[in-house]
Amino acid sequence: MRPSWGWASRSAAELLGELGVDMKNALGPAIDEVTFYNADFSKSAVPNLDGPAAYVLRRESFDEALVKAARKAKADIREETTVKDFRLSEKGVTLIPVDGEPVEGRFLVLATGVHPTFIAKLGLHVPSIAEWSVLSVTHKVKSGAKIKNPRFALILGIDRAGGYAIAAVAEDEFTVGVATTAERSVAIGLLMQVCRGLAENDIVPEDIAPQAAGAQIMHGPAGAAMAMDSHVGKHALLVGDAGGFISSGSHEGIYPAMWSARIAADIIHEAADDQHPQDILQTFDSKWRIEMADYLRMPNSDIQFLLPLIFSNQTMTDRMGAAFFLGHNM
Ligand SMILES: Cc1cc2nc3c(=O)[nH]c(=O)nc-3n(C[C@H](O)[C@H](O)[C@H](O)COP(=O)(O)OP(=O)(O)OC[C@H]3O[C@@H](n4cnc5c(N)ncnc54)[C@H](O)[C@@H]3O)c2cc1C
């Protein structure tokens, strides 16, 4: 279960524009206000990002806008179709849906999210380099308690291993999420503690700690792409969560998923016209690494060690903001 909304970075917005996606429907308002807090909310700092930190992304309208753009580009789209298996031959790939006729194609771009079944069939493996858990709770605010501007509160140092919490507060609802390597009961405790702290400090209008107690935990392969030997199978490429393309620091996954898919699409376009298409597909491994590795890797610093500076030195506050929301290095 993914929350119904989240955030898309500035880079994601640029890429959507390049792809001809209708931005008005794909993304919501810009999130201009960001405040960092320490774990007990006694310290805060506001980074200067020279523009919006990100945009509100409503999952349903975002997905619809992407499908619409793909249709416009003459993609043959089959919605509500579950693929139960696929076959690889010398000529290409055959997808076998649960219902309906098999579908033939020359190449397969596997973008099935974190489910490992098909990845293993390609002889590939996404390592779980860190046992990251992501859990979140979303709450509609009571009418009359409307929040003026969309904003983020980023709570740093919630554990000793780079865990953080984020509250994304929009007009009529807010989401509180935690990313941590802690085990389930500790992770739930952290989420509840953050929800309480946010309400006590008037950052969100209500304490939703009771709802947080039932939050579902998702395990994400943050940064796993970096540890993979290859994302290339026979006639096939892995993109998005399926290939571990998730930022190590911020756990941003939507932009890296789109970015890896754009690189894959360019390569397939080239491979389709080549006498040795598999050789062209192999170039995916080096191409994504050249373009994306700096964005995906952990900021090259120990955030725990830098915390006092982030709350006392504006340059470090700005750098932390750029590392988290823009994928820069510290
Ligand atoms: C709680 C939580 C909050 C998050 N918030 C954010 C956020 O705010 N911003 C952000 O950038 N990232 C966020 N992420 C990460 C982000 O959701 C993912 O990185 C992103 O969705 C990856 O996109 P994807 O297309 O690779 O995979 P998915 O979005 O998982 O899409 C995979 C699709 O493949 C389909 N599929 C799978 N198997 C089959 C099959 N056999 N047949 C047919 N279809 C199949 C699935 O139904 C699904 O529609 C969040 C993640 C979690 C867990």
CSV table of C-alpha atoms and ligand atoms in Angstrom, one decimal:
chain,number,residue,atom,x,y,z
A,1,MET,CA,0.0,0.0,0.0
A,2,ARG,CA,1.5,3.4,-1.1
A,3,PRO,CA,0.1,6.6,0.5
A,4,SER,CA,-2.3,8.4,-1.8
A,5,TRP,CA,0.1,11.3,-2.0
A,6,GLY,CA,3.8,12.1,-1.6
A,7,TRP,CA,6.4,14.4,-3.1
A,8,ALA,CA,8.1,14.8,-6.4
A,9,SER,CA,11.4,16.6,-6.7
A,10,ARG,CA,12.1,19.6,-8.9
A,11,SER,CA,14.1,17.3,-11.2
A,12,ALA,CA,11.1,15.0,-11.5
A,13,ALA,CA,9.0,18.0,-12.5
A,14,GLU,CA,11.6,18.9,-15.2
A,15,LEU,CA,11.6,15.4,-16.5
A,16,LEU,CA,7.8,15.3,-16.7
A,17,GLY,CA,7.9,18.5,-18.7
A,18,GLU,CA,10.5,16.9,-21.1
A,19,LEU,CA,8.3,13.9,-21.6
A,20,GLY,CA,5.3,16.0,-22.5
A,21,VAL,CA,3.3,15.0,-19.5
A,22,ASP,CA,0.5,17.4,-18.6
A,23,MET,CA,2.0,19.0,-15.5
A,24,LYS,CA,-1.2,20.6,-14.2
A,25,ASN,CA,-2.7,17.2,-13.7
A,26,ALA,CA,0.5,15.3,-12.8
A,27,LEU,CA,1.6,17.5,-9.9
A,28,GLY,CA,0.0,19.5,-7.2
A,29,PRO,CA,1.3,22.8,-5.7
A,30,ALA,CA,4.9,23.6,-5.0
A,31,ILE,CA,6.2,23.0,-1.5
A,32,ASP,CA,8.2,26.1,-0.7
A,33,GLU,CA,8.4,25.8,3.1
A,34,VAL,CA,10.8,23.4,4.6
A,35,THR,CA,11.9,23.3,8.3
A,36,PHE,CA,14.4,20.9,9.8
A,37,TYR,CA,13.9,19.8,13.4
A,38,ASN,CA,16.0,17.7,15.7
A,39,ALA,CA,14.5,14.6,17.3
A,40,ASP,CA,13.0,16.4,20.4
A,41,PHE,CA,12.0,19.5,18.4
A,42,SER,CA,14.1,21.8,20.6
A,43,LYS,CA,16.1,23.0,17.5
A,44,SER,CA,15.0,24.0,14.1
A,45,ALA,CA,16.6,25.5,10.9
A,46,VAL,CA,15.2,26.6,7.5
A,47,PRO,CA,17.3,25.7,4.4
A,48,ASN,CA,17.4,28.1,1.5
A,49,LEU,CA,16.8,26.0,-1.7
A,50,ASP,CA,16.5,28.8,-4.3
A,51,GLY,CA,13.1,27.5,-5.4
A,52,PRO,CA,10.5,25.0,-4.3
A,53,ALA,CA,11.8,21.9,-2.3
A,54,ALA,CA,9.4,19.7,-4.3
A,55,TYR,CA,5.8,19.4,-5.5
A,56,VAL,CA,2.8,17.6,-4.0
A,57,LEU,CA,2.2,14.4,-6.0
A,58,ARG,CA,-1.2,12.8,-5.8
A,59,ARG,CA,-0.6,9.3,-6.9
A,60,GLU,CA,-3.9,8.7,-8.8
A,61,SER,CA,-3.8,11.9,-10.9
A,62,PHE,CA,0.0,11.4,-11.4
A,63,ASP,CA,-0.5,7.9,-12.8
A,64,GLU,CA,-3.4,9.0,-15.0
A,65,ALA,CA,-1.3,11.9,-16.5
A,66,LEU,CA,1.5,9.4,-17.3
A,67,VAL,CA,-0.8,7.0,-18.9
A,68,LYS,CA,-2.4,9.8,-21.0
A,69,ALA,CA,1.1,10.9,-22.2
A,70,ALA,CA,2.0,7.3,-23.0
A,71,ARG,CA,-1.2,6.9,-25.0
A,72,LYS,CA,-0.5,10.1,-26.9
A,73,ALA,CA,3.0,8.7,-27.7
A,74,LYS,CA,1.1,5.6,-29.3
A,75,ALA,CA,1.9,3.2,-26.5
A,76,ASP,CA,-0.4,0.1,-26.4
A,77,ILE,CA,-1.6,0.1,-22.8
A,78,ARG,CA,-3.4,-2.7,-21.1
A,79,GLU,CA,-4.7,-1.7,-17.7
A,80,GLU,CA,-5.9,-4.1,-15.0
A,81,THR,CA,-3.8,-6.9,-16.7
A,82,THR,CA,-1.7,-9.0,-14.4
A,83,VAL,CA,1.2,-10.8,-16.0
A,84,LYS,CA,1.6,-14.3,-14.5
A,85,ASP,CA,4.8,-15.3,-16.4
A,86,PHE,CA,7.0,-14.5,-19.3
A,87,ARG,CA,9.1,-16.5,-21.8
A,88,LEU,CA,12.4,-15.5,-23.4
A,89,SER,CA,13.4,-16.7,-26.8
A,90,GLU,CA,16.0,-15.8,-29.3
A,91,LYS,CA,13.5,-13.5,-31.0
A,92,GLY,CA,12.3,-11.7,-28.0
A,93,VAL,CA,9.9,-11.8,-25.0
A,94,THR,CA,6.3,-13.3,-24.6
A,95,LEU,CA,4.2,-12.0,-21.7
A,96,ILE,CA,1.6,-14.4,-20.4
A,97,PRO,CA,-1.3,-12.5,-18.7
A,98,VAL,CA,-3.6,-14.1,-16.2
A,99,ASP,CA,-6.5,-13.5,-18.6
A,100,GLY,CA,-6.3,-13.1,-22.3
A,101,GLU,CA,-3.8,-13.8,-25.1
A,102,PRO,CA,0.0,-13.8,-24.7
A,103,VAL,CA,1.7,-10.6,-25.8
A,104,GLU,CA,4.8,-10.7,-28.0
A,105,GLY,CA,7.6,-8.1,-27.9
A,106,ARG,CA,11.3,-7.7,-28.7
A,107,PHE,CA,12.4,-6.3,-25.3
A,108,LEU,CA,11.2,-6.3,-21.7
A,109,VAL,CA,11.6,-3.4,-19.4
A,110,LEU,CA,10.8,-4.8,-16.0
A,111,ALA,CA,9.2,-2.1,-13.7
A,112,THR,CA,7.2,-4.3,-11.4
A,113,GLY,CA,8.3,-2.6,-8.1
A,114,VAL,CA,9.8,-4.4,-5.3
A,115,HIS,CA,8.3,-7.9,-6.0
A,116,PRO,CA,11.3,-10.2,-6.7
A,117,THR,CA,9.7,-13.0,-8.7
A,118,PHE,CA,10.4,-11.9,-12.3
A,119,ILE,CA,13.8,-10.4,-11.4
A,120,ALA,CA,15.1,-13.8,-10.3
A,121,LYS,CA,13.8,-15.3,-13.6
A,122,LEU,CA,16.1,-12.9,-15.5
A,123,GLY,CA,19.1,-14.2,-13.5
A,124,LEU,CA,19.4,-10.9,-11.7
A,125,HIS,CA,19.4,-10.1,-8.0
A,126,VAL,CA,18.6,-6.9,-6.0
A,127,PRO,CA,20.5,-7.1,-2.8
A,128,SER,CA,19.0,-5.7,0.4
A,129,ILE,CA,22.0,-3.6,1.3
A,130,ALA,CA,20.3,-2.1,4.3
A,131,GLU,CA,17.1,-3.3,5.9
A,132,TRP,CA,15.3,0.0,5.4
A,133,SER,CA,11.7,0.2,6.6
A,134,VAL,CA,9.4,3.0,5.4
A,135,LEU,CA,6.2,3.5,7.2
A,136,SER,CA,3.7,6.4,7.0
A,137,VAL,CA,0.3,7.5,8.1
A,138,THR,CA,-1.9,10.0,6.3
A,139,HIS,CA,-4.7,12.0,7.9
A,140,LYS,CA,-7.5,14.2,6.5
A,141,VAL,CA,-7.8,17.3,8.6
A,142,LYS,CA,-11.2,18.4,10.0
A,143,SER,CA,-12.9,21.0,7.8
A,144,GLY,CA,-12.2,24.4,9.3
A,145,ALA,CA,-8.6,23.4,10.2
A,146,LYS,CA,-7.3,24.0,6.6
A,147,ILE,CA,-3.6,24.4,6.3
A,148,LYS,CA,-2.5,27.5,4.3
A,149,ASN,CA,0.7,26.5,2.4
A,150,PRO,CA,2.0,23.0,1.6
A,151,ARG,CA,5.1,22.5,3.6
A,152,PHE,CA,7.6,19.9,4.9
A,153,ALA,CA,9.0,19.3,8.4
A,154,LEU,CA,12.1,17.1,8.2
A,155,ILE,CA,13.0,15.5,11.6
A,156,LEU,CA,16.7,14.5,11.6
A,157,GLY,CA,18.6,12.2,13.9
A,158,ILE,CA,15.6,10.1,15.1
A,159,ASP,CA,17.9,7.2,15.5
A,160,ARG,CA,21.7,6.7,15.3
A,161,ALA,CA,21.7,5.1,11.8
A,162,GLY,CA,20.6,7.9,9.4
A,163,GLY,CA,16.9,7.4,10.1
A,164,TYR,CA,14.6,10.4,9.6
A,165,ALA,CA,11.0,11.4,9.7
A,166,ILE,CA,9.1,13.7,7.3
A,167,ALA,CA,5.8,15.4,7.7
A,168,ALA,CA,4.3,16.6,4.4
A,169,VAL,CA,1.5,19.0,5.2
A,170,ALA,CA,-0.9,20.0,2.4
A,171,GLU,CA,-4.1,21.9,2.3
A,172,ASP,CA,-6.5,19.4,3.7
A,173,GLU,CA,-4.4,16.5,4.9
A,174,PHE,CA,-1.0,15.6,6.1
A,175,THR,CA,1.3,12.6,6.0
A,176,VAL,CA,3.9,11.6,8.5
A,177,GLY,CA,6.5,9.1,7.4
A,178,VAL,CA,9.6,7.5,8.9
A,179,ALA,CA,12.5,5.8,7.3
A,180,THR,CA,14.6,3.7,9.6
A,181,THR,CA,16.7,0.5,9.8
A,182,ALA,CA,15.2,-0.3,13.2
A,183,GLU,CA,13.0,-3.4,13.7
A,184,ARG,CA,9.2,-3.2,13.5
A,185,SER,CA,8.2,-2.3,17.1
A,186,VAL,CA,10.9,0.3,17.4
A,187,ALA,CA,10.0,1.8,14.0
A,188,ILE,CA,6.3,2.0,15.0
A,189,GLY,CA,7.4,3.6,18.3
A,190,LEU,CA,9.5,6.2,16.4
A,191,LEU,CA,6.5,7.1,14.1
A,192,MET,CA,4.2,7.5,17.1
A,193,GLN,CA,6.7,9.6,18.9
A,194,VAL,CA,7.2,11.9,15.9
A,195,CYS,CA,3.4,12.3,15.4
A,196,ARG,CA,3.1,13.3,19.1
A,197,GLY,CA,6.0,15.8,18.8
A,198,LEU,CA,4.6,17.3,15.6
A,199,ALA,CA,1.3,18.0,17.3
A,200,GLU,CA,2.7,19.2,20.6
A,201,ASN,CA,4.8,21.7,18.6
A,202,ASP,CA,1.9,22.9,16.5
A,203,ILE,CA,3.5,21.7,13.2
A,204,VAL,CA,0.5,19.6,12.4
A,205,PRO,CA,-3.1,20.3,13.6
A,206,GLU,CA,-3.8,16.9,15.2
A,207,ASP,CA,-2.0,14.2,17.1
A,208,ILE,CA,-2.3,11.1,14.9
A,209,ALA,CA,-0.1,8.8,17.1
A,210,PRO,CA,-3.0,6.3,17.6
A,211,GLN,CA,-3.4,5.8,13.8
A,212,ALA,CA,0.4,5.5,13.5
A,213,ALA,CA,0.3,2.4,15.8
A,214,GLY,CA,-1.3,0.5,12.9
A,215,ALA,CA,1.0,1.7,10.1
A,216,GLN,CA,2.0,-0.8,7.5
A,217,ILE,CA,5.8,-1.3,7.1
A,218,MET,CA,7.2,-1.5,3.6
A,219,HIS,CA,10.8,-2.6,3.0
A,220,GLY,CA,12.5,-0.6,0.3
A,221,PRO,CA,15.8,-1.4,-1.5
A,222,ALA,CA,17.1,2.1,-0.9
A,223,GLY,CA,20.4,2.5,-2.8
A,224,ALA,CA,20.4,-1.1,-3.9
A,225,ALA,CA,21.0,-0.3,-7.5
A,226,MET,CA,24.5,0.8,-6.6
A,227,ALA,CA,25.3,-2.7,-5.2
A,228,MET,CA,24.1,-4.6,-8.3
A,229,ASP,CA,26.4,-6.1,-10.8
A,230,SER,CA,24.0,-5.7,-13.6
A,231,HIS,CA,20.5,-4.5,-14.5
A,232,VAL,CA,20.6,-6.3,-17.9
A,233,GLY,CA,19.0,-9.7,-18.7
A,234,LYS,CA,18.4,-11.4,-22.0
A,235,HIS,CA,16.3,-8.8,-24.0
A,236,ALA,CA,15.5,-7.2,-20.7
A,237,LEU,CA,16.3,-4.2,-18.5
A,238,LEU,CA,15.4,-3.5,-14.9
A,239,VAL,CA,14.2,0.0,-13.9
A,240,GLY,CA,12.6,1.7,-10.9
A,241,ASP,CA,12.1,-0.1,-7.6
A,242,ALA,CA,12.6,-3.4,-9.4
A,243,GLY,CA,16.2,-2.3,-10.0
A,244,GLY,CA,16.8,-0.7,-6.6
A,245,PHE,CA,16.7,2.8,-8.1
A,246,ILE,CA,15.9,4.6,-4.8
A,247,SER,CA,17.9,7.5,-3.4
A,248,SER,CA,19.9,6.3,-0.4
A,249,GLY,CA,19.5,9.4,1.7
A,250,SER,CA,16.0,10.6,1.0
A,251,HIS,CA,14.3,7.4,-0.2
A,252,GLU,CA,13.0,9.3,-3.1
A,253,GLY,CA,11.9,6.7,-5.7
A,254,ILE,CA,9.6,8.3,-8.2
A,255,TYR,CA,12.2,10.5,-9.9
A,256,PRO,CA,14.9,7.7,-10.0
A,257,ALA,CA,12.2,5.3,-11.4
A,258,MET,CA,11.4,7.8,-14.2
A,259,TRP,CA,15.0,8.6,-14.8
A,260,SER,CA,16.1,5.0,-15.1
A,261,ALA,CA,13.2,4.3,-17.4
A,262,ARG,CA,14.1,7.2,-19.7
A,263,ILE,CA,17.7,5.9,-20.0
A,264,ALA,CA,16.3,2.4,-20.7
A,265,ALA,CA,13.9,3.8,-23.4
A,266,ASP,CA,16.8,5.6,-25.2
A,267,ILE,CA,18.9,2.4,-25.1
A,268,ILE,CA,16.0,0.2,-26.4
A,269,HIS,CA,15.4,2.7,-29.2
A,270,GLU,CA,19.1,2.3,-30.2
A,271,ALA,CA,19.1,-1.5,-29.7
A,272,ALA,CA,16.0,-2.0,-31.9
A,273,ASP,CA,17.9,-0.7,-35.0
A,274,ASP,CA,21.2,-2.5,-34.3
A,275,GLN,CA,22.4,-5.9,-35.5
A,276,HIS,CA,23.6,-6.8,-32.0
A,277,PRO,CA,20.8,-5.5,-29.8
A,278,GLN,CA,22.0,-7.4,-26.7
A,279,ASP,CA,25.4,-5.5,-26.9
A,280,ILE,CA,23.5,-2.2,-26.9
A,281,LEU,CA,21.3,-3.3,-23.9
A,282,GLN,CA,24.5,-4.0,-22.0
A,283,THR,CA,25.4,-0.3,-22.1
A,284,PHE,CA,22.6,0.4,-19.7
A,285,ASP,CA,24.8,-0.7,-16.7
A,286,SER,CA,27.4,2.0,-17.4
A,287,LYS,CA,25.0,4.7,-18.7
A,288,TRP,CA,22.7,4.8,-15.7
A,289,ARG,CA,25.8,4.7,-13.4
A,290,ILE,CA,27.4,7.7,-15.1
A,291,GLU,CA,24.2,9.7,-15.0
A,292,MET,CA,22.5,8.6,-11.7
A,293,ALA,CA,25.1,7.2,-9.2
A,294,ASP,CA,25.9,10.6,-7.6
A,295,TYR,CA,22.2,11.3,-7.1
A,296,LEU,CA,21.5,7.8,-5.6
A,297,ARG,CA,24.4,7.4,-3.2
A,298,MET,CA,24.3,8.4,0.5
A,299,PRO,CA,25.6,12.0,1.1
A,300,ASN,CA,29.3,11.5,1.7
A,301,SER,CA,29.1,12.5,5.3
A,302,ASP,CA,27.9,11.1,8.6
A,303,ILE,CA,24.6,13.1,9.1
A,304,GLN,CA,24.6,12.3,12.9
A,305,PHE,CA,28.0,13.9,13.2
A,306,LEU,CA,26.9,16.9,11.2
A,307,LEU,CA,23.6,17.5,13.1
A,308,PRO,CA,24.9,20.2,15.5
A,309,LEU,CA,26.2,22.1,12.5
A,310,ILE,CA,23.0,21.7,10.5
A,311,PHE,CA,21.2,23.5,13.3
A,312,SER,CA,23.8,26.2,13.9
A,313,ASN,CA,25.4,27.0,10.5
A,314,GLN,CA,23.3,28.3,7.6
A,315,THR,CA,25.7,27.0,4.9
A,316,MET,CA,25.3,23.5,6.4
A,317,THR,CA,21.5,23.9,6.7
A,318,ASP,CA,21.4,24.8,3.0
A,319,ARG,CA,23.7,21.9,2.0
A,320,MET,CA,21.5,19.4,3.9
A,321,GLY,CA,18.5,20.8,2.1
A,322,ALA,CA,20.2,20.4,-1.3
A,323,ALA,CA,21.3,16.9,-0.4
A,324,PHE,CA,17.9,15.7,0.6
A,325,PHE,CA,15.6,17.4,-2.0
A,326,LEU,CA,18.0,18.0,-4.9
A,327,GLY,CA,20.3,15.0,-4.7
A,328,HIS,CA,23.5,17.0,-4.2
A,329,ASN,CA,26.4,15.9,-2.1
A,330,MET,CA,27.0,17.4,1.4
B,1,LIG,C1,5.3,4.5,2.2
B,1,LIG,C2,6.0,5.0,1.0
B,1,LIG,C3,6.0,6.3,0.7
B,1,LIG,C4,6.7,6.8,-0.4
B,1,LIG,N1,6.7,8.2,-0.7
B,1,LIG,C5,7.4,8.6,-1.8
B,1,LIG,C6,7.4,10.0,-2.1
B,1,LIG,O1,6.7,10.8,-1.5
B,1,LIG,N2,8.2,10.4,-3.2
B,1,LIG,C7,8.9,9.6,-3.9
B,1,LIG,O2,9.6,10.0,-4.8
B,1,LIG,N3,9.0,8.2,-3.6
B,1,LIG,C8,8.2,7.7,-2.6
B,1,LIG,N4,8.2,6.4,-2.3
B,1,LIG,C9,8.9,5.5,-3.2
B,1,LIG,C10,8.1,5.3,-4.5
B,1,LIG,O3,6.8,5.0,-4.2
B,1,LIG,C11,8.7,4.2,-5.4
B,1,LIG,O4,10.1,4.3,-5.4
B,1,LIG,C12,8.1,4.3,-6.8
B,1,LIG,O5,6.7,4.1,-6.8
B,1,LIG,C13,8.7,3.3,-7.7
B,1,LIG,O6,8.1,3.2,-8.9
B,1,LIG,P1,8.0,1.9,-9.8
B,1,LIG,O7,7.2,2.2,-11.0
B,1,LIG,O8,9.4,1.4,-10.0
B,1,LIG,O9,7.2,0.8,-8.9
B,1,LIG,P2,5.7,0.8,-8.4
B,1,LIG,O10,5.2,2.2,-8.2
B,1,LIG,O11,5.7,-0.1,-7.3
B,1,LIG,O12,4.9,0.3,-9.6
B,1,LIG,C14,5.0,-1.1,-10.0
B,1,LIG,C15,3.8,-1.5,-10.8
B,1,LIG,O13,3.9,-2.7,-11.4
B,1,LIG,C16,2.7,-3.4,-11.2
B,1,LIG,N5,3.0,-4.9,-11.2
B,1,LIG,C17,3.8,-5.6,-10.4
B,1,LIG,N6,3.8,-6.9,-10.8
B,1,LIG,C18,2.9,-7.0,-11.9
B,1,LIG,C19,2.5,-8.1,-12.7
B,1,LIG,N7,2.9,-9.3,-12.5
B,1,LIG,N8,1.6,-7.8,-13.7
B,1,LIG,C20,1.2,-6.5,-13.9
B,1,LIG,N9,1.6,-5.5,-13.2
B,1,LIG,C21,2.4,-5.7,-12.2
B,1,LIG,C22,2.2,-3.0,-9.8
B,1,LIG,O14,0.8,-3.2,-9.7
B,1,LIG,C23,2.5,-1.5,-9.9
B,1,LIG,O15,1.5,-0.8,-10.5
B,1,LIG,C24,7.5,5.9,-1.2
B,1,LIG,C25,7.5,4.5,-0.9
B,1,LIG,C26,6.7,4.1,0.2
B,1,LIG,C27,6.8,2.6,0.5
